[in-house]
PDB file of C-alpha atoms in Angstrom:
ATOM      1  CA  MET R   1       0.022   0.097  -0.139  1.00  0.00           C
ATOM      2  CA  ILE R   2       2.520   2.469   1.001  1.00  0.00           C
ATOM      3  CA  TYR R   3       4.739   1.518  -2.106  1.00  0.00           C
ATOM      4  CA  GLY R   4       1.809   1.967  -4.381  1.00  0.00           C
ATOM      5  CA  LEU R   5       1.173   5.290  -2.911  1.00  0.00           C
ATOM      6  CA  LYS R   6       4.797   6.340  -3.344  1.00  0.00           C
ATOM      7  CA  VAL R   7       4.632   5.337  -7.310  1.00  0.00           C
ATOM      8  CA  LEU R   8       1.040   6.969  -7.613  1.00  0.00           C
ATOM      9  CA  LEU R   9       2.139  10.283  -5.756  1.00  0.00           C
ATOM     10  CA  ARG R  10       5.997  10.496  -7.111  1.00  0.00           C
ATOM     11  CA  GLU R  11       5.005  12.789 -10.157  1.00  0.00           C
ATOM     12  CA  PRO R  12       2.680  15.203  -8.568  1.00  0.00           C
ATOM     13  CA  PHE R  13       5.060  15.718  -5.602  1.00  0.00           C
ATOM     14  CA  TYR R  14       7.961  16.186  -7.776  1.00  0.00           C
ATOM     15  CA  TYR R  15       6.160  19.019  -9.874  1.00  0.00           C
ATOM     16  CA  LEU R  16       4.628  20.943  -6.777  1.00  0.00           C
ATOM     17  CA  THR R  17       7.970  20.947  -4.655  1.00  0.00           C
ATOM     18  CA  LYS R  18       9.928  22.328  -7.181  1.00  0.00           C
ATOM     19  CA  PRO R  19       9.337  26.133  -8.379  1.00  0.00           C
ATOM     20  CA  SER R  20      10.036  25.202 -12.059  1.00  0.00           C
ATOM     21  CA  GLY R  21       7.441  22.452 -11.797  1.00  0.00           C
ATOM     22  CA  ARG R  22       4.802  24.805 -10.470  1.00  0.00           C
ATOM     23  CA  ASN R  23       5.684  27.478 -13.102  1.00  0.00           C
ATOM     24  CA  PHE R  24       5.174  24.626 -15.759  1.00  0.00           C
ATOM     25  CA  ILE R  25       1.682  23.717 -14.334  1.00  0.00           C
ATOM     26  CA  LYS R  26       0.632  27.556 -14.669  1.00  0.00           C
ATOM     27  CA  LEU R  27       1.831  27.632 -18.191  1.00  0.00           C
ATOM     28  CA  CYS R  28      -0.060  24.523 -19.158  1.00  0.00           C
ATOM     29  CA  VAL R  29      -3.122  26.064 -17.545  1.00  0.00           C
ATOM     30  CA  ARG R  30      -2.508  29.428 -19.402  1.00  0.00           C
ATOM     31  CA  PHE R  31      -1.483  28.197 -22.672  1.00  0.00           C
ATOM     32  CA  GLY R  32      -2.102  24.421 -22.826  1.00  0.00           C
ATOM     33  CA  THR R  33      -5.790  25.077 -24.539  1.00  0.00           C
ATOM     34  CA  ILE R  34      -4.852  27.544 -27.309  1.00  0.00           C
ATOM     35  CA  ASN R  35      -4.394  26.364 -30.897  1.00  0.00           C
ATOM     36  CA  ARG R  36      -0.997  25.094 -32.398  1.00  0.00           C
ATOM     37  CA  PHE R  37       0.920  27.481 -34.391  1.00  0.00           C
ATOM     38  CA  GLU R  38      -0.506  30.729 -32.648  1.00  0.00           C
ATOM     39  CA  LYS R  39       2.193  33.260 -31.774  1.00  0.00           C
ATOM     40  CA  ARG R  40       1.930  34.554 -28.430  1.00  0.00           C
ATOM     41  CA  THR R  41       4.009  37.061 -26.123  1.00  0.00           C
ATOM     42  CA  PHE R  42       4.278  37.079 -22.397  1.00  0.00           C
ATOM     43  CA  LYS R  43       6.682  37.707 -19.499  1.00  0.00           C
ATOM     44  CA  LEU R  44       9.089  35.090 -18.709  1.00  0.00           C
ATOM     45  CA  PHE R  45      12.073  35.465 -16.247  1.00  0.00           C
ATOM     46  CA  GLY R  46      11.214  39.179 -16.131  1.00  0.00           C
ATOM     47  CA  ASN R  47      11.616  39.639 -19.834  1.00  0.00           C
ATOM     48  CA  SER R  48       9.179  39.788 -22.799  1.00  0.00           C
ATOM     49  CA  PHE R  49       9.313  36.357 -24.622  1.00  0.00           C
ATOM     50  CA  THR R  50       7.190  35.179 -27.651  1.00  0.00           C
ATOM     51  CA  PHE R  51       6.545  31.536 -28.772  1.00  0.00           C
ATOM     52  CA  VAL R  52       5.340  30.580 -32.185  1.00  0.00           C
ATOM     53  CA  ASP R  53       3.774  27.246 -31.070  1.00  0.00           C
ATOM     54  CA  SER R  54       2.302  26.618 -27.479  1.00  0.00           C
ATOM     55  CA  TRP R  55       2.760  22.687 -27.646  1.00  0.00           C
ATOM     56  CA  SER R  56       6.513  22.895 -28.705  1.00  0.00           C
ATOM     57  CA  PHE R  57       7.088  25.843 -25.997  1.00  0.00           C
ATOM     58  CA  LEU R  58       5.378  24.036 -23.309  1.00  0.00           C
ATOM     59  CA  TRP R  59       7.284  20.798 -24.051  1.00  0.00           C
ATOM     60  CA  GLN R  60      10.841  22.798 -24.591  1.00  0.00           C
ATOM     61  CA  TYR R  61       9.967  24.618 -20.780  1.00  0.00           C
ATOM     62  CA  TYR R  62       9.438  21.146 -19.539  1.00  0.00           C
ATOM     63  CA  ASP R  63      12.388  19.426 -20.833  1.00  0.00           C
ATOM     64  CA  ILE R  64      14.685  22.451 -20.169  1.00  0.00           C
ATOM     65  CA  PHE R  65      13.739  24.145 -17.196  1.00  0.00           C
ATOM     66  CA  PHE R  66      12.206  21.495 -15.282  1.00  0.00           C
ATOM     67  CA  ARG R  67      13.955  18.176 -16.230  1.00  0.00           C
ATOM     68  CA  LYS R  68      17.083  20.504 -16.845  1.00  0.00           C
ATOM     69  CA  SER R  69      17.979  18.221 -19.962  1.00  0.00           C
ATOM     70  CA  TYR R  70      20.692  20.522 -21.217  1.00  0.00           C
ATOM     71  CA  PHE R  71      22.331  21.097 -17.675  1.00  0.00           C
ATOM     72  CA  PHE R  72      26.419  20.262 -17.759  1.00  0.00           C
ATOM     73  CA  SER R  73      29.213  20.635 -15.732  1.00  0.00           C
ATOM     74  CA  THR R  74      32.258  22.650 -16.272  1.00  0.00           C
ATOM     75  CA  GLN R  75      35.343  24.279 -14.404  1.00  0.00           C
ATOM     76  CA  THR R  76      35.237  27.581 -16.397  1.00  0.00           C
ATOM     77  CA  GLN R  77      32.754  30.775 -15.466  1.00  0.00           C
ATOM     78  CA  ARG R  78      32.875  31.143 -19.189  1.00  0.00           C
ATOM     79  CA  PRO R  79      32.191  28.231 -21.125  1.00  0.00           C
ATOM     80  CA  VAL R  80      31.745  28.056 -24.612  1.00  0.00           C
ATOM     81  CA  ILE R  81      28.381  26.921 -26.029  1.00  0.00           C
ATOM     82  CA  ILE R  82      27.351  25.750 -29.777  1.00  0.00           C
ATOM     83  CA  ASP R  83      23.498  25.482 -29.799  1.00  0.00           C
ATOM     84  CA  CYS R  84      22.387  23.729 -33.063  1.00  0.00           C
ATOM     85  CA  GLY R  85      18.814  24.174 -33.489  1.00  0.00           C
ATOM     86  CA  GLY R  86      17.974  26.928 -31.076  1.00  0.00           C
ATOM     87  CA  ASN R  87      14.077  27.518 -31.907  1.00  0.00           C
ATOM     88  CA  VAL R  88      12.497  30.444 -30.141  1.00  0.00           C
ATOM     89  CA  GLY R  89      15.616  30.542 -27.491  1.00  0.00           C
ATOM     90  CA  ALA R  90      14.428  28.576 -24.470  1.00  0.00           C
ATOM     91  CA  SER R  91      17.949  26.781 -24.550  1.00  0.00           C
ATOM     92  CA  VAL R  92      19.707  29.924 -24.866  1.00  0.00           C
ATOM     93  CA  LEU R  93      17.898  31.670 -21.867  1.00  0.00           C
ATOM     94  CA  PHE R  94      18.848  28.422 -19.743  1.00  0.00           C
ATOM     95  CA  PHE R  95      22.499  28.555 -20.676  1.00  0.00           C
ATOM     96  CA  LYS R  96      22.537  31.961 -19.723  1.00  0.00           C
ATOM     97  CA  GLN R  97      20.767  31.435 -16.302  1.00  0.00           C
ATOM     98  CA  ILE R  98      23.193  28.476 -15.288  1.00  0.00           C
ATOM     99  CA  TYR R  99      26.388  30.237 -16.699  1.00  0.00           C
ATOM    100  CA  PRO R 100      25.637  34.137 -17.141  1.00  0.00           C
ATOM    101  CA  LYS R 101      29.144  34.694 -18.460  1.00  0.00           C
ATOM    102  CA  ALA R 102      28.844  32.047 -21.090  1.00  0.00           C
ATOM    103  CA  LEU R 103      29.663  32.425 -24.990  1.00  0.00           C
ATOM    104  CA  VAL R 104      26.843  31.152 -26.801  1.00  0.00           C
ATOM    105  CA  LYS R 105      26.774  30.794 -30.490  1.00  0.00           C
ATOM    106  CA  CYS R 106      23.131  29.487 -31.566  1.00  0.00           C
ATOM    107  CA  PHE R 107      22.133  28.334 -35.301  1.00  0.00           C
ATOM    108  CA  GLU R 108      18.159  28.318 -36.169  1.00  0.00           C
ATOM    109  CA  ALA R 109      17.523  27.520 -39.691  1.00  0.00           C
ATOM    110  CA  ASP R 110      13.910  28.679 -39.942  1.00  0.00           C
ATOM    111  CA  PRO R 111      13.795  32.399 -41.058  1.00  0.00           C
ATOM    112  CA  PHE R 112      10.550  32.741 -39.103  1.00  0.00           C
ATOM    113  CA  VAL R 113      11.589  31.154 -36.124  1.00  0.00           C
ATOM    114  CA  TYR R 114      14.989  32.829 -36.267  1.00  0.00           C
ATOM    115  CA  ASP R 115      13.315  36.439 -36.185  1.00  0.00           C
ATOM    116  CA  VAL R 116      11.551  35.527 -32.820  1.00  0.00           C
ATOM    117  CA  LEU R 117      14.853  33.944 -31.325  1.00  0.00           C
ATOM    118  CA  LYS R 118      16.670  37.022 -32.195  1.00  0.00           C
ATOM    119  CA  GLU R 119      14.114  39.012 -30.269  1.00  0.00           C
ATOM    120  CA  ASN R 120      13.833  36.659 -27.225  1.00  0.00           C
ATOM    121  CA  THR R 121      17.504  36.971 -26.728  1.00  0.00           C
ATOM    122  CA  LYS R 122      18.313  40.625 -27.688  1.00  0.00           C
ATOM    123  CA  HIS R 123      18.621  41.403 -23.903  1.00  0.00           C
ATOM    124  CA  LEU R 124      21.460  38.920 -23.433  1.00  0.00           C
ATOM    125  CA  GLU R 125      25.152  39.642 -23.593  1.00  0.00           C
ATOM    126  CA  ASP R 126      27.785  37.509 -25.550  1.00  0.00           C
ATOM    127  CA  VAL R 127      25.078  35.599 -27.490  1.00  0.00           C
ATOM    128  CA  GLU R 128      25.326  35.159 -31.445  1.00  0.00           C
ATOM    129  CA  ILE R 129      22.450  34.308 -33.148  1.00  0.00           C
ATOM    130  CA  VAL R 130      22.788  32.594 -37.099  1.00  0.00           C
ATOM    131  CA  ASN R 131      20.173  32.018 -39.476  1.00  0.00           C
ATOM    132  CA  GLN R 132      21.832  29.111 -41.236  1.00  0.00           C
ATOM    133  CA  ALA R 133      21.527  25.392 -41.116  1.00  0.00           C
ATOM    134  CA  VAL R 134      24.137  23.332 -39.783  1.00  0.00           C
ATOM    135  CA  TRP R 135      25.321  20.836 -42.356  1.00  0.00           C
ATOM    136  CA  SER R 136      28.088  18.921 -43.843  1.00  0.00           C
ATOM    137  CA  HIS R 137      29.127  21.674 -46.218  1.00  0.00           C
ATOM    138  CA  ASN R 138      28.464  25.414 -46.853  1.00  0.00           C
ATOM    139  CA  LYS R 139      26.785  25.084 -50.206  1.00  0.00           C
ATOM    140  CA  GLY R 140      23.031  25.387 -48.842  1.00  0.00           C
ATOM    141  CA  ILE R 141      20.376  22.825 -48.284  1.00  0.00           C
ATOM    142  CA  LYS R 142      17.050  22.173 -49.123  1.00  0.00           C
ATOM    143  CA  MET R 143      14.457  22.206 -45.961  1.00  0.00           C
ATOM    144  CA  ARG R 144      10.871  21.991 -45.227  1.00  0.00           C
ATOM    145  CA  PHE R 145       9.389  24.311 -42.425  1.00  0.00           C
ATOM    146  CA  ASP R 146       6.238  24.230 -40.204  1.00  0.00           C
ATOM    147  CA  HIS R 147       7.325  27.540 -38.525  1.00  0.00           C
ATOM    148  CA  ALA R 148       7.265  25.637 -35.256  1.00  0.00           C
ATOM    149  CA  ASP R 149       9.588  23.076 -34.103  1.00  0.00           C
ATOM    150  CA  SER R 150      10.200  20.659 -36.904  1.00  0.00           C
ATOM    151  CA  ALA R 151      12.268  22.108 -39.757  1.00  0.00           C
ATOM    152  CA  HIS R 152      13.771  19.390 -41.511  1.00  0.00           C
ATOM    153  CA  VAL R 153      15.842  18.536 -44.572  1.00  0.00           C
ATOM    154  CA  ALA R 154      13.838  17.529 -47.646  1.00  0.00           C
ATOM    155  CA  ASP R 155      14.424  17.332 -51.238  1.00  0.00           C
ATOM    156  CA  ASP R 156      11.330  19.283 -52.044  1.00  0.00           C
ATOM    157  CA  GLY R 157      12.016  22.299 -49.626  1.00  0.00           C
ATOM    158  CA  GLU R 158      13.217  25.524 -49.647  1.00  0.00           C
ATOM    159  CA  THR R 159      16.902  26.311 -50.286  1.00  0.00           C
ATOM    160  CA  ILE R 160      18.579  28.180 -47.565  1.00  0.00           C
ATOM    161  CA  SER R 161      22.096  28.924 -46.346  1.00  0.00           C
ATOM    162  CA  SER R 162      24.112  26.388 -44.539  1.00  0.00           C
ATOM    163  CA  VAL R 163      27.190  26.384 -42.530  1.00  0.00           C
ATOM    164  CA  ARG R 164      29.467  23.106 -42.183  1.00  0.00           C
ATOM    165  CA  LEU R 165      29.849  22.461 -38.751  1.00  0.00           C
ATOM    166  CA  ALA R 166      32.750  20.894 -38.522  1.00  0.00           C
ATOM    167  CA  ASP R 167      34.552  23.818 -39.762  1.00  0.00           C
ATOM    168  CA  GLU R 168      32.872  25.937 -36.647  1.00  0.00           C
ATOM    169  CA  LEU R 169      34.079  23.349 -34.176  1.00  0.00           C
ATOM    170  CA  SER R 170      37.541  23.648 -35.722  1.00  0.00           C
ATOM    171  CA  ARG R 171      37.546  27.304 -34.896  1.00  0.00           C
ATOM    172  CA  HIS R 172      37.321  26.819 -31.326  1.00  0.00           C
ATOM    173  CA  GLU R 173      40.259  25.507 -28.820  1.00  0.00           C
ATOM    174  CA  ARG R 174      37.425  24.145 -26.588  1.00  0.00           C
ATOM    175  CA  ILE R 175      33.554  23.752 -26.551  1.00  0.00           C
ATOM    176  CA  ASP R 176      32.157  22.746 -23.419  1.00  0.00           C
ATOM    177  CA  LEU R 177      28.716  21.891 -24.580  1.00  0.00           C
ATOM    178  CA  LEU R 178      27.581  21.125 -28.305  1.00  0.00           C
ATOM    179  CA  LYS R 179      23.879  20.881 -28.279  1.00  0.00           C
ATOM    180  CA  MET R 180      22.347  19.379 -31.671  1.00  0.00           C
ATOM    181  CA  ASP R 181      18.240  19.258 -32.022  1.00  0.00           C
ATOM    182  CA  VAL R 182      18.595  19.438 -35.888  1.00  0.00           C
ATOM    183  CA  GLU R 183      15.465  17.169 -36.550  1.00  0.00           C
ATOM    184  CA  GLY R 184      17.311  14.464 -38.308  1.00  0.00           C
ATOM    185  CA  ALA R 185      20.265  16.215 -39.796  1.00  0.00           C
ATOM    186  CA  GLU R 186      22.287  14.808 -36.853  1.00  0.00           C
ATOM    187  CA  PHE R 187      23.508  11.732 -38.759  1.00  0.00           C
ATOM    188  CA  GLU R 188      24.750  13.588 -41.864  1.00  0.00           C
ATOM    189  CA  VAL R 189      26.274  16.502 -39.755  1.00  0.00           C
ATOM    190  CA  LEU R 190      28.065  14.213 -36.999  1.00  0.00           C
ATOM    191  CA  LYS R 191      29.357  11.855 -39.711  1.00  0.00           C
ATOM    192  CA  ASP R 192      31.066  14.953 -41.010  1.00  0.00           C
ATOM    193  CA  CYS R 193      32.117  16.018 -37.745  1.00  0.00           C
ATOM    194  CA  LYS R 194      33.907  12.797 -36.323  1.00  0.00           C
ATOM    195  CA  ASN R 195      37.254  14.184 -36.516  1.00  0.00           C
ATOM    196  CA  ALA R 196      36.264  17.683 -35.152  1.00  0.00           C
ATOM    197  CA  LEU R 197      34.804  16.480 -31.869  1.00  0.00           C
ATOM    198  CA  GLN R 198      38.217  16.314 -29.843  1.00  0.00           C
ATOM    199  CA  ASN R 199      37.736  19.613 -28.255  1.00  0.00           C
ATOM    200  CA  VAL R 200      34.023  18.905 -27.340  1.00  0.00           C
ATOM    201  CA  ASN R 201      33.771  18.344 -23.495  1.00  0.00           C
ATOM    202  CA  ALA R 202      29.874  17.358 -23.572  1.00  0.00           C
ATOM    203  CA  LEU R 203      27.427  16.570 -26.309  1.00  0.00           C
ATOM    204  CA  PHE R 204      23.641  16.509 -26.460  1.00  0.00           C
ATOM    205  CA  VAL R 205      21.818  15.097 -29.543  1.00  0.00           C
ATOM    206  CA  GLU R 206      18.181  14.539 -30.000  1.00  0.00           C
ATOM    207  CA  VAL R 207      18.025  11.895 -32.633  1.00  0.00           C
ATOM    208  CA  HIS R 208      15.326  11.501 -35.159  1.00  0.00           C
ATOM    209  CA  THR R 209      14.501   8.925 -37.555  1.00  0.00           C
ATOM    210  CA  PHE R 210      12.017   8.896 -40.389  1.00  0.00           C
ATOM    211  CA  GLU R 211       9.377   6.415 -41.192  1.00  0.00           C
ATOM    212  CA  ASN R 212      10.519   4.260 -43.971  1.00  0.00           C
ATOM    213  CA  GLN R 213      13.942   5.415 -43.804  1.00  0.00           C
ATOM    214  CA  PRO R 214      17.024   3.430 -42.724  1.00  0.00           C
ATOM    215  CA  GLN R 215      17.951   3.824 -39.253  1.00  0.00           C
ATOM    216  CA  GLN R 216      21.665   4.679 -38.621  1.00  0.00           C
ATOM    217  CA  PHE R 217      22.073   4.459 -34.472  1.00  0.00           C
ATOM    218  CA  SER R 218      24.798   2.072 -34.677  1.00  0.00           C
ATOM    219  CA  GLU R 219      27.059   4.306 -36.962  1.00  0.00           C
ATOM    220  CA  LEU R 220      26.104   7.425 -34.597  1.00  0.00           C
ATOM    221  CA  LEU R 221      26.997   5.351 -31.498  1.00  0.00           C
ATOM    222  CA  LYS R 222      30.109   4.637 -33.086  1.00  0.00           C
ATOM    223  CA  ILE R 223      31.168   8.296 -33.794  1.00  0.00           C
ATOM    224  CA  VAL R 224      30.890   9.307 -30.477  1.00  0.00           C
ATOM    225  CA  GLU R 225      32.528   6.185 -28.996  1.00  0.00           C
ATOM    226  CA  GLU R 226      35.506   6.759 -31.261  1.00  0.00           C
ATOM    227  CA  ALA R 227      35.540  10.353 -30.038  1.00  0.00           C
ATOM    228  CA  GLY R 228      36.193   9.150 -26.614  1.00  0.00           C
ATOM    229  CA  PHE R 229      32.588   9.878 -24.788  1.00  0.00           C
ATOM    230  CA  ARG R 230      30.723   7.663 -22.505  1.00  0.00           C
ATOM    231  CA  TYR R 231      26.800   8.027 -23.365  1.00  0.00           C
ATOM    232  CA  TYR R 232      23.390   7.532 -22.048  1.00  0.00           C
ATOM    233  CA  LEU R 233      20.528   7.174 -23.875  1.00  0.00           C
ATOM    234  CA  GLU R 234      16.743   8.172 -23.142  1.00  0.00           C
ATOM    235  CA  GLN R 235      13.298   8.231 -24.981  1.00  0.00           C
ATOM    236  CA  ALA R 236      12.344  11.748 -25.993  1.00  0.00           C
ATOM    237  CA  ALA R 237       8.834  10.353 -27.462  1.00  0.00           C
ATOM    238  CA  GLU R 238       7.229   7.420 -26.149  1.00  0.00           C
ATOM    239  CA  GLN R 239       5.968   4.601 -28.414  1.00  0.00           C
ATOM    240  CA  LYS R 240       3.350   2.638 -26.405  1.00  0.00           C
ATOM    241  CA  GLU R 241       3.580  -1.106 -26.837  1.00  0.00           C
ATOM    242  CA  PRO R 242       6.386  -0.608 -29.607  1.00  0.00           C
ATOM    243  CA  LEU R 243       6.580  -4.691 -30.103  1.00  0.00           C
ATOM    244  CA  LYS R 244       3.155  -4.050 -31.690  1.00  0.00           C
ATOM    245  CA  GLY R 245       4.636  -2.402 -34.889  1.00  0.00           C
ATOM    246  CA  ASP R 246       2.175   0.337 -35.166  1.00  0.00           C
ATOM    247  CA  TRP R 247       4.377   3.143 -34.092  1.00  0.00           C
ATOM    248  CA  LYS R 248       2.970   6.755 -33.784  1.00  0.00           C
ATOM    249  CA  VAL R 249       4.571   9.069 -36.632  1.00  0.00           C
ATOM    250  CA  SER R 250       5.102  12.762 -35.932  1.00  0.00           C
ATOM    251  CA  SER R 251       3.585  15.329 -38.390  1.00  0.00           C
ATOM    252  CA  ALA R 252       6.974  15.566 -39.960  1.00  0.00           C
ATOM    253  CA  GLY R 253       7.220  11.829 -40.425  1.00  0.00           C
ATOM    254  CA  MET R 254       9.640  10.893 -37.404  1.00  0.00           C
ATOM    255  CA  ASP R 255       8.789   7.380 -35.593  1.00  0.00           C
ATOM    256  CA  VAL R 256      11.829   7.571 -33.340  1.00  0.00           C
ATOM    257  CA  GLN R 257      13.141  10.316 -31.128  1.00  0.00           C
ATOM    258  CA  LEU R 258      15.830   9.582 -28.531  1.00  0.00           C
ATOM    259  CA  ASN R 259      17.996  11.851 -26.300  1.00  0.00           C
ATOM    260  CA  LEU R 260      21.831  11.074 -26.505  1.00  0.00           C
ATOM    261  CA  PHE R 261      23.966  12.525 -23.737  1.00  0.00           C
ATOM    262  CA  CYS R 262      27.629  11.887 -24.198  1.00  0.00           C
ATOM    263  CA  ILE R 263      30.299  13.040 -21.374  1.00  0.00           C
ATOM    264  CA  ARG R 264      33.913  12.692 -21.115  1.00  0.00           C
ATOM    265  CA  VAL R 265      35.152  10.690 -17.950  1.00  0.00           C
TER     266      VAL R 265
END
């Protein structure tokens, strides 16, 4: 009986005893019923903040500020952070909260979302916002946009500017965190970066696979292993009863989403 109550009440207790959990509940009450893809502006941490899609923002707040999925340890007060896929800037706000003197370079491919990201982070120092897609070359790439959180490479997409991430990494003597949430581009990008990860101290990758396309998990894990990382995997999007095979597919066509955390020990 006591064990059952502990299991049943664990999540509500966890939410209610943490300020970030209570704030998440308030945000859900305030914005949880509005339609997707509606732009809203409100006060977040004392500053004006705009999101472009309620569902994706609430998930980001839960994952970034409540779960602290991007928290990392470093010995310096001025860490260098490369943020690939900054969306509307929740990750940048979090990084500047935990390390106010951090140097953050943030890439966002979607021009519409980029404008919001730029506005949301304009009050922060030592933050550079770049409207380019990270890729394996700098010749441009075709992408499809939903102007929310699912911009991804697509042959029938719009051609936009790209930057070779491997070149960006090589410009730094030390990168304290490389964060990647690039909606499926991580496989191509990290294959090109496999010889440029030696100066990266911590790596986060949200891994995505698309329905009816080959999965390349083994190749990705081989890259991080050979780069000297120890890694931890967790699900980012749950598949209920996955052995049944009727997997839920996102609006962008993704059937698997995992979080990959890589550290040096």
